[in-house]
Short mmCIF file of C-alpha atoms in Angstrom, two decimals:
data_model
loop_
_atom_site.label_atom_id
_atom_site.label_comp_id
_atom_site.label_asym_id
_atom_site.label_seq_id
_atom_site.Cartn_x
_atom_site.Cartn_y
_atom_site.Cartn_z
CA UNK A 1 215.33 168.26 144.58
CA UNK A 2 214.91 164.91 146.28
CA UNK A 3 211.50 163.86 147.57
CA UNK A 4 210.74 164.95 151.15
CA UNK A 5 209.17 161.67 152.18
CA UNK A 6 208.33 158.20 150.96
CA UNK A 7 204.64 158.80 150.27
CA UNK A 8 205.22 161.81 148.00
CA UNK A 9 207.61 159.70 145.95
CA UNK A 10 205.10 156.85 145.73
CA UNK A 11 202.45 159.30 144.51
CA UNK A 12 204.83 160.50 141.80
CA UNK A 13 205.50 156.91 140.70
CA UNK A 14 201.75 156.24 140.70
CA UNK A 15 201.14 159.19 138.37
CA UNK A 16 203.82 157.89 136.00
CA UNK A 17 202.48 154.34 135.97
CA UNK A 18 205.62 153.05 137.70
CA UNK A 19 203.79 151.87 140.82
CA UNK A 20 201.57 148.81 140.94
CA UNK A 21 198.94 148.73 143.67
CA UNK A 22 198.11 145.16 144.70
CA UNK A 23 194.70 145.03 146.34
CA UNK A 24 194.42 141.24 146.69
CA UNK A 25 195.30 139.82 150.11
CA UNK A 26 198.90 138.58 150.15
CA UNK A 27 200.75 136.60 152.79
CA UNK A 28 204.05 137.99 154.19
CA UNK A 29 205.06 134.36 154.75
CA UNK A 30 206.89 133.47 151.50
CA UNK A 31 204.22 134.82 149.09
CA UNK A 32 205.26 138.49 149.09
CA UNK A 33 208.90 137.50 148.80
CA UNK A 34 208.21 135.36 145.73
CA UNK A 35 206.20 138.12 144.08
CA UNK A 36 208.81 140.80 144.72
CA UNK A 37 211.74 138.63 143.65
CA UNK A 38 210.10 137.97 140.28
CA UNK A 39 209.17 141.62 139.71
CA UNK A 40 212.54 143.06 140.67
CA UNK A 41 214.46 140.56 138.50
CA UNK A 42 212.24 141.65 135.59
CA UNK A 43 213.03 145.32 136.36
CA UNK A 44 209.34 145.82 137.03
CA UNK A 45 207.51 148.62 138.86
CA UNK A 46 207.48 149.59 142.50
CA UNK A 47 204.84 147.64 144.42
CA UNK A 48 202.36 148.73 147.08
CA UNK A 49 200.69 145.82 148.84
CA UNK A 50 197.49 147.32 150.25
CA UNK A 51 196.11 144.18 151.88
CA UNK A 52 198.85 142.35 153.80
CA UNK A 53 197.59 139.36 155.75
CA UNK A 54 197.76 140.00 159.50
CA UNK A 55 198.38 143.75 159.22
CA UNK A 56 196.39 146.86 158.41
CA UNK A 57 199.56 148.60 157.22
CA UNK A 58 200.35 148.83 153.47
CA UNK A 59 203.79 147.58 152.44
CA UNK A 60 205.92 149.37 149.81
CA UNK A 61 208.41 147.14 147.97
CA UNK A 62 210.87 147.38 145.08
CA UNK A 63 210.81 151.16 145.46
CA UNK A 64 214.48 151.52 144.44
CA UNK A 65 214.46 148.50 142.14
CA UNK A 66 215.77 150.35 139.06
CA UNK A 67 218.49 152.97 138.71
CA UNK A 68 215.95 155.31 137.13
CA UNK A 69 213.65 155.14 140.18
CA UNK A 70 216.48 155.58 142.65
CA UNK A 71 217.80 158.58 140.72
CA UNK A 72 214.33 160.11 140.57
CA UNK A 73 213.83 159.65 144.32
CA UNK A 74 217.06 161.58 144.97
CA UNK A 75 216.25 164.32 142.47
CA UNK A 76 219.04 163.25 140.12
CA UNK A 77 219.37 162.32 136.47
CA UNK A 78 221.79 159.57 137.45
CA UNK A 79 224.57 158.68 139.88
CA UNK A 80 227.14 160.77 138.03
CA UNK A 81 225.29 163.94 139.08
CA UNK A 82 226.47 163.64 142.67
CA UNK A 83 229.83 162.18 141.66
CA UNK A 84 230.58 165.33 139.66
CA UNK A 85 229.31 167.52 142.49
CA UNK A 86 231.61 165.80 145.00
CA UNK A 87 234.56 166.01 142.61
CA UNK A 88 233.95 169.73 142.13
CA UNK A 89 233.78 170.28 145.88
CA UNK A 90 237.17 168.63 146.36
CA UNK A 91 239.04 170.61 143.69
CA UNK A 92 241.55 172.14 143.34
CA UNK A 93 243.47 170.85 146.33
CA UNK A 94 242.42 167.14 146.23
CA UNK A 95 243.73 166.28 149.73
CA UNK A 96 245.65 163.03 150.06
CA UNK A 97 245.15 160.04 152.33
CA UNK A 98 242.37 158.98 154.66
CA UNK A 99 242.63 162.22 156.67
CA UNK A 100 241.96 164.11 153.47
CA UNK A 101 238.91 161.92 152.86
CA UNK A 102 237.55 162.93 156.26
CA UNK A 103 238.44 166.60 155.76
CA UNK A 104 236.69 166.59 152.39
CA UNK A 105 233.44 165.56 154.04
CA UNK A 106 234.07 168.13 156.74
CA UNK A 107 233.73 170.81 154.08
CA UNK A 108 230.12 169.82 153.61
CA UNK A 109 229.29 171.02 157.11
CA UNK A 110 229.86 174.60 156.05
CA UNK A 111 227.09 174.39 153.46
CA UNK A 112 223.97 175.87 155.00
CA UNK A 113 221.55 173.54 153.22
CA UNK A 114 223.30 170.38 154.46
CA UNK A 115 223.19 169.96 158.27
CA UNK A 116 219.92 168.50 159.61
CA UNK A 117 217.53 170.79 161.43
CA UNK A 118 215.43 170.08 164.49
CA UNK A 119 211.65 170.36 164.60
CA UNK A 120 209.19 169.89 167.47
CA UNK A 121 206.18 168.55 165.59
CA UNK A 122 206.62 165.59 163.30
CA UNK A 123 204.28 163.50 161.13
CA UNK A 124 205.97 160.35 162.43
CA UNK A 125 204.72 161.14 165.94
CA UNK A 126 201.05 161.63 165.11
CA UNK A 127 200.41 158.30 166.88
CA UNK A 128 202.41 157.26 169.97
CA UNK A 129 202.14 153.76 171.46
CA UNK A 130 203.88 152.70 174.68
CA UNK A 131 203.90 149.78 177.11
CA UNK A 132 201.39 147.03 176.39
CA UNK A 133 200.07 148.92 173.37
CA UNK A 134 203.30 148.10 171.53
CA UNK A 135 202.77 145.13 169.22
CA UNK A 136 205.32 144.51 166.48
CA UNK A 137 203.11 141.75 165.07
CA UNK A 138 200.98 144.52 163.56
CA UNK A 139 203.90 145.58 161.37
CA UNK A 140 204.26 143.49 158.18
CA UNK A 141 207.57 141.66 158.61
CA UNK A 142 208.64 139.29 155.83
CA UNK A 143 209.38 135.58 155.98
CA UNK A 144 211.10 135.59 152.58
CA UNK A 145 212.92 132.28 152.00
CA UNK A 146 211.91 128.75 153.09
CA UNK A 147 214.83 128.24 155.51
CA UNK A 148 214.71 131.69 157.13
CA UNK A 149 214.71 131.60 160.92
CA UNK A 150 211.70 133.88 161.24
CA UNK A 151 210.16 137.11 159.98
CA UNK A 152 212.40 140.10 159.30
CA UNK A 153 212.23 143.84 158.74
CA UNK A 154 214.79 144.48 155.99
CA UNK A 155 214.76 148.25 155.60
CA UNK A 156 214.75 149.61 159.14
CA UNK A 157 217.19 152.51 159.55
CA UNK A 158 218.94 151.97 162.87
CA UNK A 159 220.08 154.95 164.96
CA UNK A 160 222.64 154.70 167.77
CA UNK A 161 225.30 156.99 169.22
CA UNK A 162 228.76 156.35 170.64
CA UNK A 163 228.53 156.28 174.46
CA UNK A 164 231.77 158.27 174.83
CA UNK A 165 231.75 160.76 171.97
CA UNK A 166 228.01 161.08 171.35
CA UNK A 167 228.62 160.77 167.60
CA UNK A 168 225.53 159.20 166.04
CA UNK A 169 225.43 156.43 163.49
CA UNK A 170 222.77 155.58 160.96
CA UNK A 171 222.98 152.03 159.62
CA UNK A 172 220.95 149.50 157.70
CA UNK A 173 220.80 146.06 159.28
CA UNK A 174 218.36 143.22 159.05
CA UNK A 175 216.02 142.99 162.04
CA UNK A 176 214.42 139.72 163.16
CA UNK A 177 211.07 140.02 164.94
CA UNK A 178 211.37 137.67 167.92
CA UNK A 179 208.05 138.58 169.55
CA UNK A 180 205.64 141.48 169.85
CA UNK A 181 208.20 143.64 171.71
CA UNK A 182 211.62 142.20 170.81
CA UNK A 183 213.86 142.74 167.77
CA UNK A 184 217.11 140.91 166.95
CA UNK A 185 219.87 143.30 165.85
CA UNK A 186 222.11 141.76 163.18
CA UNK A 187 225.16 143.90 163.88
CA UNK A 188 228.10 142.54 161.92
CA UNK A 189 231.60 142.70 163.35
CA UNK A 190 232.78 145.56 161.13
CA UNK A 191 229.75 147.82 161.75
CA UNK A 192 229.76 151.03 163.80
CA UNK A 193 226.60 150.24 165.79
CA UNK A 194 228.18 146.99 167.01
CA UNK A 195 231.10 149.05 168.28
CA UNK A 196 228.69 151.40 170.08
CA UNK A 197 227.08 148.41 171.82
CA UNK A 198 230.49 146.96 172.77
CA UNK A 199 231.52 150.25 174.40
CA UNK A 200 228.23 150.45 176.31
CA UNK A 201 228.67 146.86 177.53
CA UNK A 202 232.16 147.59 178.85
CA UNK A 203 230.73 150.51 180.79
CA UNK A 204 227.88 148.37 182.11
CA UNK A 205 225.35 150.64 180.43
CA UNK A 206 222.36 150.00 178.22
CA UNK A 207 222.36 151.46 174.72
CA UNK A 208 219.47 153.51 173.29
CA UNK A 209 218.29 152.49 169.83
CA UNK A 210 215.73 153.96 167.44
CA UNK A 211 214.72 152.31 164.15
CA UNK A 212 212.93 154.31 161.46
CA UNK A 213 210.93 152.86 158.55
CA UNK A 214 209.75 154.59 155.38
CA UNK A 215 212.23 157.45 155.57
CA UNK A 216 212.87 160.17 152.96
CA UNK A 217 214.73 158.50 150.06
CA UNK A 218 217.97 160.45 150.59
CA UNK A 219 218.08 159.29 154.21
CA UNK A 220 217.43 155.68 153.23
CA UNK A 221 220.22 155.82 150.68
CA UNK A 222 222.64 157.47 153.15
CA UNK A 223 222.04 154.61 155.60
CA UNK A 224 223.41 152.17 152.99
CA UNK A 225 226.53 154.22 152.22
CA UNK A 226 229.84 152.92 153.71
CA UNK A 227 230.85 156.17 155.38
CA UNK A 228 233.63 156.46 157.98
CA UNK A 229 232.34 156.21 161.54
CA UNK A 230 232.77 159.89 162.35
CA UNK A 231 230.93 161.16 159.27
CA UNK A 232 227.28 162.01 159.93
CA UNK A 233 224.98 160.17 157.51
CA UNK A 234 222.45 163.00 157.85
CA UNK A 235 225.08 165.43 156.59
CA UNK A 236 225.53 163.21 153.55
CA UNK A 237 221.76 162.86 153.10
CA UNK A 238 221.37 166.63 153.11
CA UNK A 239 224.18 166.99 150.58
CA UNK A 240 222.50 164.49 148.25
CA UNK A 241 219.00 165.92 148.71
CA UNK A 242 220.10 169.54 148.42
CA UNK A 243 218.18 170.46 151.57
CA UNK A 244 218.37 169.91 155.32
CA UNK A 245 216.75 166.78 156.73
CA UNK A 246 214.07 167.48 159.35
CA UNK A 247 214.81 165.68 162.65
CA UNK A 248 212.74 165.20 165.79
CA UNK A 249 213.60 164.01 169.31
CA UNK A 250 212.44 160.49 170.11
CA UNK A 251 209.82 160.06 172.82
CA UNK A 252 211.62 157.56 175.10
CA UNK A 253 215.30 157.45 174.07
CA UNK A 254 217.90 160.27 173.73
CA UNK A 255 218.13 160.04 169.94
CA UNK A 256 216.75 161.86 166.93
CA UNK A 257 214.97 160.38 163.90
CA UNK A 258 213.62 161.75 160.60
CA UNK A 259 210.48 163.74 161.28
CA UNK A 260 209.02 162.63 157.94
CA UNK A 261 209.49 158.88 158.43
CA UNK A 262 206.45 156.59 158.49
CA UNK A 263 207.13 154.46 161.59
CA UNK A 264 209.74 154.57 164.39
CA UNK A 265 210.39 151.99 167.09
CA UNK A 266 212.37 152.95 170.21
CA UNK A 267 214.05 150.82 172.83
CA UNK A 268 217.09 149.98 174.94
CA UNK A 269 219.69 147.24 174.59
CA UNK A 270 220.65 145.79 177.94
CA UNK A 271 224.29 144.68 178.32
CA UNK A 272 224.75 141.02 177.35
CA UNK A 273 221.15 140.32 176.35
CA UNK A 274 221.44 138.11 173.26
CA UNK A 275 219.13 135.81 171.32
CA UNK A 276 219.73 133.40 168.41
CA UNK A 277 219.22 135.29 165.13
CA UNK A 278 218.82 133.77 161.66
CA UNK A 279 219.25 131.79 159.48
CA UNK A 280 218.52 134.33 156.76
CA UNK A 281 218.67 134.27 152.95
CA UNK A 282 220.93 137.27 152.51
CA UNK A 283 222.13 139.43 149.61
CA UNK A 284 224.95 136.97 148.97
CA UNK A 285 222.32 134.57 147.64
CA UNK A 286 223.12 132.07 150.40
CA UNK A 287 221.71 131.53 153.86
CA UNK A 288 223.76 132.98 156.69
CA UNK A 289 223.80 130.75 159.78
CA UNK A 290 222.13 131.32 163.10
CA UNK A 291 224.27 133.32 165.52
CA UNK A 292 223.65 135.14 168.82
CA UNK A 293 222.97 138.85 168.36
CA UNK A 294 221.72 141.60 170.70
CA UNK A 295 217.99 141.57 171.49
CA UNK A 296 216.30 144.97 171.58
CA UNK A 297 213.28 145.49 173.84
CA UNK A 298 210.82 147.97 172.33
CA UNK A 299 209.25 150.50 174.68
CA UNK A 300 207.60 152.82 172.19
CA UNK A 301 206.29 152.92 168.63
CA UNK A 302 205.47 156.21 166.90
CA UNK A 303 203.90 156.52 163.47
CA UNK A 304 201.78 158.53 161.10
CA UNK A 305 198.02 158.11 161.29
CA UNK A 306 197.97 155.93 158.17
CA UNK A 307 201.54 154.68 157.91
CA UNK A 308 203.19 152.82 155.03
CA UNK A 309 205.98 150.38 155.85
CA UNK A 310 208.85 149.97 153.39
CA UNK A 311 210.99 146.87 152.98
CA UNK A 312 213.16 145.07 150.42
CA UNK A 313 213.80 141.49 149.35
CA UNK A 314 217.40 140.32 149.15
CA UNK A 315 218.73 137.03 147.83
CA UNK A 316 220.42 135.85 144.66
CA UNK A 317 221.29 138.90 142.52
CA UNK A 318 219.97 140.86 140.80
CA UNK A 319 217.86 142.39 143.58
CA UNK A 320 216.95 145.86 144.83
CA UNK A 321 220.45 146.01 146.31
CA UNK A 322 221.76 146.46 142.77
CA UNK A 323 220.83 150.11 142.09
CA UNK A 324 221.79 151.09 145.66
CA UNK A 325 225.21 149.50 145.26
CA UNK A 326 225.78 150.99 141.82
CA UNK A 327 225.01 154.49 143.10
CA UNK A 328 227.47 154.01 145.95
CA UNK A 329 230.09 152.91 143.45
CA UNK A 330 229.63 156.10 141.39
CA UNK A 331 229.20 158.49 144.32
CA UNK A 332 232.40 157.38 145.98
CA UNK A 333 234.71 157.35 142.95
CA UNK A 334 235.98 160.92 143.56
CA UNK A 335 236.54 160.15 147.24
CA UNK A 336 238.26 156.85 146.53
CA UNK A 337 240.58 158.71 144.17
CA UNK A 338 241.62 160.88 147.12
CA UNK A 339 242.79 157.81 149.01
CA UNK A 340 244.18 156.05 145.92
CA UNK A 341 245.08 158.59 143.20
CA UNK A 342 246.23 155.74 140.92
CA UNK A 343 242.61 154.79 140.17
CA UNK A 344 241.11 155.95 136.88
CA UNK A 345 237.78 154.15 137.27
CA UNK A 346 236.34 151.14 139.08
CA UNK A 347 233.38 148.79 138.97
CA UNK A 348 231.81 146.72 141.75
CA UNK A 349 229.91 143.85 140.09
CA UNK A 350 226.51 143.17 141.64
CA UNK A 351 227.19 139.44 141.24
CA UNK A 352 230.01 139.93 143.73
CA UNK A 353 227.75 141.52 146.30
CA UNK A 354 229.59 144.84 145.74
CA UNK A 355 232.41 143.79 148.06
CA UNK A 356 233.65 140.42 146.81
CA UNK A 357 235.14 141.83 143.61
CA UNK A 358 236.42 145.17 142.33
CA UNK A 359 237.57 145.87 138.78
CA UNK A 360 239.90 148.85 138.66
CA UNK A 361 241.68 150.65 135.84
CA UNK A 362 244.97 152.51 136.21
CA UNK A 363 247.24 154.60 134.01
CA UNK A 364 250.22 152.30 134.50
CA UNK A 365 253.45 154.25 134.99
CA UNK A 366 256.00 151.90 136.57
CA UNK A 367 256.72 148.24 137.35
CA UNK A 368 254.29 146.59 139.79
CA UNK A 369 251.98 149.61 139.70
CA UNK A 370 249.04 147.20 139.60
CA UNK A 371 250.18 145.42 142.77
CA UNK A 372 250.65 148.74 144.54
CA UNK A 373 247.05 149.61 143.69
CA UNK A 374 245.78 146.25 144.95
CA UNK A 375 247.36 146.73 148.37
CA UNK A 376 246.09 150.30 148.56
CA UNK A 377 242.53 149.04 147.99
CA UNK A 378 242.94 146.39 150.68
CA UNK A 379 243.87 149.20 153.07
CA UNK A 380 241.03 151.58 152.22
CA UNK A 381 238.20 151.58 154.79
CA UNK A 382 235.45 149.06 153.85
CA UNK A 383 237.24 148.29 150.57
CA UNK A 384 239.46 146.17 152.81
CA UNK A 385 236.81 143.44 152.57
CA UNK A 386 237.34 143.01 148.82
CA UNK A 387 238.21 139.41 147.97
CA UNK A 388 239.16 139.74 144.29
CA UNK A 389 240.79 142.71 142.58
CA UNK A 390 241.23 142.79 138.81
CA UNK A 391 243.51 145.58 137.56
CA UNK A 392 243.33 146.65 133.91
CA UNK A 393 244.84 149.44 131.85
CA UNK A 394 243.11 152.81 131.53
CA UNK A 395 241.99 152.08 127.95
CA UNK A 396 239.75 149.27 129.25
CA UNK A 397 236.12 150.06 130.12
CA UNK A 398 235.77 148.54 133.60
CA UNK A 399 231.97 148.40 133.19
CA UNK A 400 232.21 146.25 130.05
CA UNK A 401 232.57 142.79 131.57
CA UNK A 402 233.24 141.21 128.16
CA UNK A 403 236.19 143.57 127.67
CA UNK A 404 237.44 142.96 131.22
CA UNK A 405 237.18 139.18 130.79
CA UNK A 406 239.13 139.39 127.50
CA UNK A 407 241.94 141.25 129.27
CA UNK A 408 241.92 139.03 132.36
CA UNK A 409 241.84 135.79 130.37
CA UNK A 410 244.51 136.83 127.87
CA UNK A 411 246.88 139.21 129.66
CA UNK A 412 247.78 137.10 132.69
CA UNK A 413 250.62 134.70 133.45
CA UNK A 414 249.28 133.27 136.67
CA UNK A 415 252.71 132.25 137.94
CA UNK A 416 253.71 135.95 137.98
CA UNK A 417 250.59 138.11 137.78
CA UNK A 418 248.50 136.58 140.57
CA UNK A 419 248.82 138.06 144.07
CA UNK A 420 247.40 136.00 146.94
CA UNK A 421 247.09 137.43 150.46
CA UNK A 422 245.05 136.92 153.63
CA UNK A 423 242.94 139.56 155.30
CA UNK A 424 239.50 140.52 156.64
CA UNK A 425 236.38 139.44 154.79
CA UNK A 426 232.74 140.35 155.21
CA UNK A 427 230.87 138.94 158.21
CA UNK A 428 228.45 137.26 155.78
CA UNK A 429 231.18 135.56 153.73
CA UNK A 430 230.53 131.81 153.74
CA UNK A 431 233.50 130.74 151.61
CA UNK A 432 236.26 131.58 154.11
CA UNK A 433 237.29 128.52 156.11
CA UNK A 434 236.95 130.52 159.33
CA UNK A 435 234.78 133.53 160.05
CA UNK A 436 235.89 137.11 159.45
CA UNK A 437 239.16 136.49 157.54
CA UNK A 438 240.33 134.53 154.57
CA UNK A 439 242.25 134.43 151.31
CA UNK A 440 242.14 137.17 148.70
CA UNK A 441 243.53 137.48 145.20
CA UNK A 442 244.66 140.24 142.88
CA UNK A 443 244.95 139.75 139.13
CA UNK A 444 247.28 142.00 137.19
CA UNK A 445 245.67 142.14 133.73
CA UNK A 446 247.64 145.21 132.59
CA UNK A 447 250.26 145.35 129.84
CA UNK A 448 253.56 144.04 131.21
CA UNK A 449 256.74 146.11 131.15
CA UNK A 450 260.29 144.89 130.46
CA UNK A 451 261.19 146.00 134.00
CA UNK A 452 258.63 143.50 135.29
CA UNK A 453 260.49 140.67 133.57
CA UNK A 454 258.59 140.62 130.28
CA UNK A 455 261.59 140.42 127.94
CA UNK A 456 260.21 138.52 124.95
CA UNK A 457 261.29 139.76 121.53
CA UNK A 458 259.21 142.69 120.35
CA UNK A 459 257.86 143.48 123.81
CA UNK A 460 254.20 143.45 124.74
CA UNK A 461 252.06 142.98 121.59
CA UNK A 462 249.70 145.58 120.20
CA UNK A 463 245.96 144.91 120.34
CA UNK A 464 244.13 144.24 117.11
CA UNK A 465 242.09 147.24 115.91
CA UNK A 466 240.57 148.50 112.65
CA UNK A 467 242.32 150.80 110.24
CA UNK A 468 240.80 154.22 111.12
CA UNK A 469 240.44 155.38 107.51
CA UNK A 470 238.78 152.14 106.45
CA UNK A 471 236.50 152.18 109.47
CA UNK A 472 235.37 155.72 108.57
CA UNK A 473 234.80 154.68 104.95
CA UNK A 474 232.68 151.70 105.92
CA UNK A 475 230.63 153.80 108.31
CA UNK A 476 229.98 156.34 105.55
CA UNK A 477 228.90 153.66 103.05
CA UNK A 478 227.01 151.41 105.47
CA UNK A 479 223.58 152.03 103.90
CA UNK A 480 224.97 151.17 100.48
CA UNK A 481 225.76 147.65 101.64
CA UNK A 482 222.12 147.00 102.45
CA UNK A 483 223.05 145.79 105.94
#
């Protein structure tokens, strides 16, 4: 089973020696960021800063910094555990298309241990602060990189609901602390919460928002998952955790939050109230520019009696984003196969920010099968933001970048096998010559068929490989060689 809350998971890591408590005073202005960046790039332990300058609140960092820790927090051996569970749930019918993707998740609702359950008393509401007692300066926000535009909360789970349908959304967005009662909401153009705010603005209404920190690990992971807008992240969190997530009504806004979170801030977004947000050293490894984003006024803060805040450091990969992205890649393979049955396997390189590049293998059956797969990916939900698609044959291990590079470098005639299109790109993409859309490429690194115009004598060449009998002989005699 997954851990019920953040602190129980930290205790487990402490017992295993995979948590480092830092008792020396550390500054959230640049110093903590430098420490965490070094530790996470070295695949080091989770960190608990117990003496953060300017705050009495401990700060947990690098909690999900390795795949092993993330798996442990979710009660899994590895990401394939859930992937296999999802695949089993979808069989035998394997519905087709995006509607089938939605219906597949709908099946989860019938599982009694999945839907969240409401409670009246919650640890996160042991302390309730309102009005002038609200002071966000007491929460340890991070000024991570020298050119950042201010201090940010990087792991606040943002709750909104659609003004018309009432469907809630749980998302993970960076949050700039403007002053003791104001937060900047970095809602990118493709995100569901931005759509909720746009609908509220058109209706001339304010939008309720609740942001939870230090949530149960399954909830935190679910907030990062690129689910369709009408799929409840708490349903997914319950499916991952194997138990229902406990939810409690907020004190001042009509929303619900995890009862076992550490801190929750509540407020309302007034129509049209914007403030400059950024710059910020983001997970792309580059600074994103300053732009106007909605400014949230905080009316209430609830917390445990001795709360722990959780955050992450993003920047040039590898970072803590890596394990989270890799788990999403594995979890969603069975679901992606529903939309695109051609796919055998895929890999989202961390160096590509998990959306700039996808490597995909197919069991090639007909001419231009690779190009068909490329266009299917560019039409599949958030996969539409992919900038580079490399298609290889099914006998290529998509996770072996040396193997993929060998195929891509050697199997491609770029006058024929390169597909260039234009389409949407991520809000944070700095390479596109205008914001939100730009050029994309697909590389067909599969074996070429005569029907595709490859008519050289002898056809496509065979790959070099060892003689099986000799390979077995050498393996048997290896110790004799003294090697």
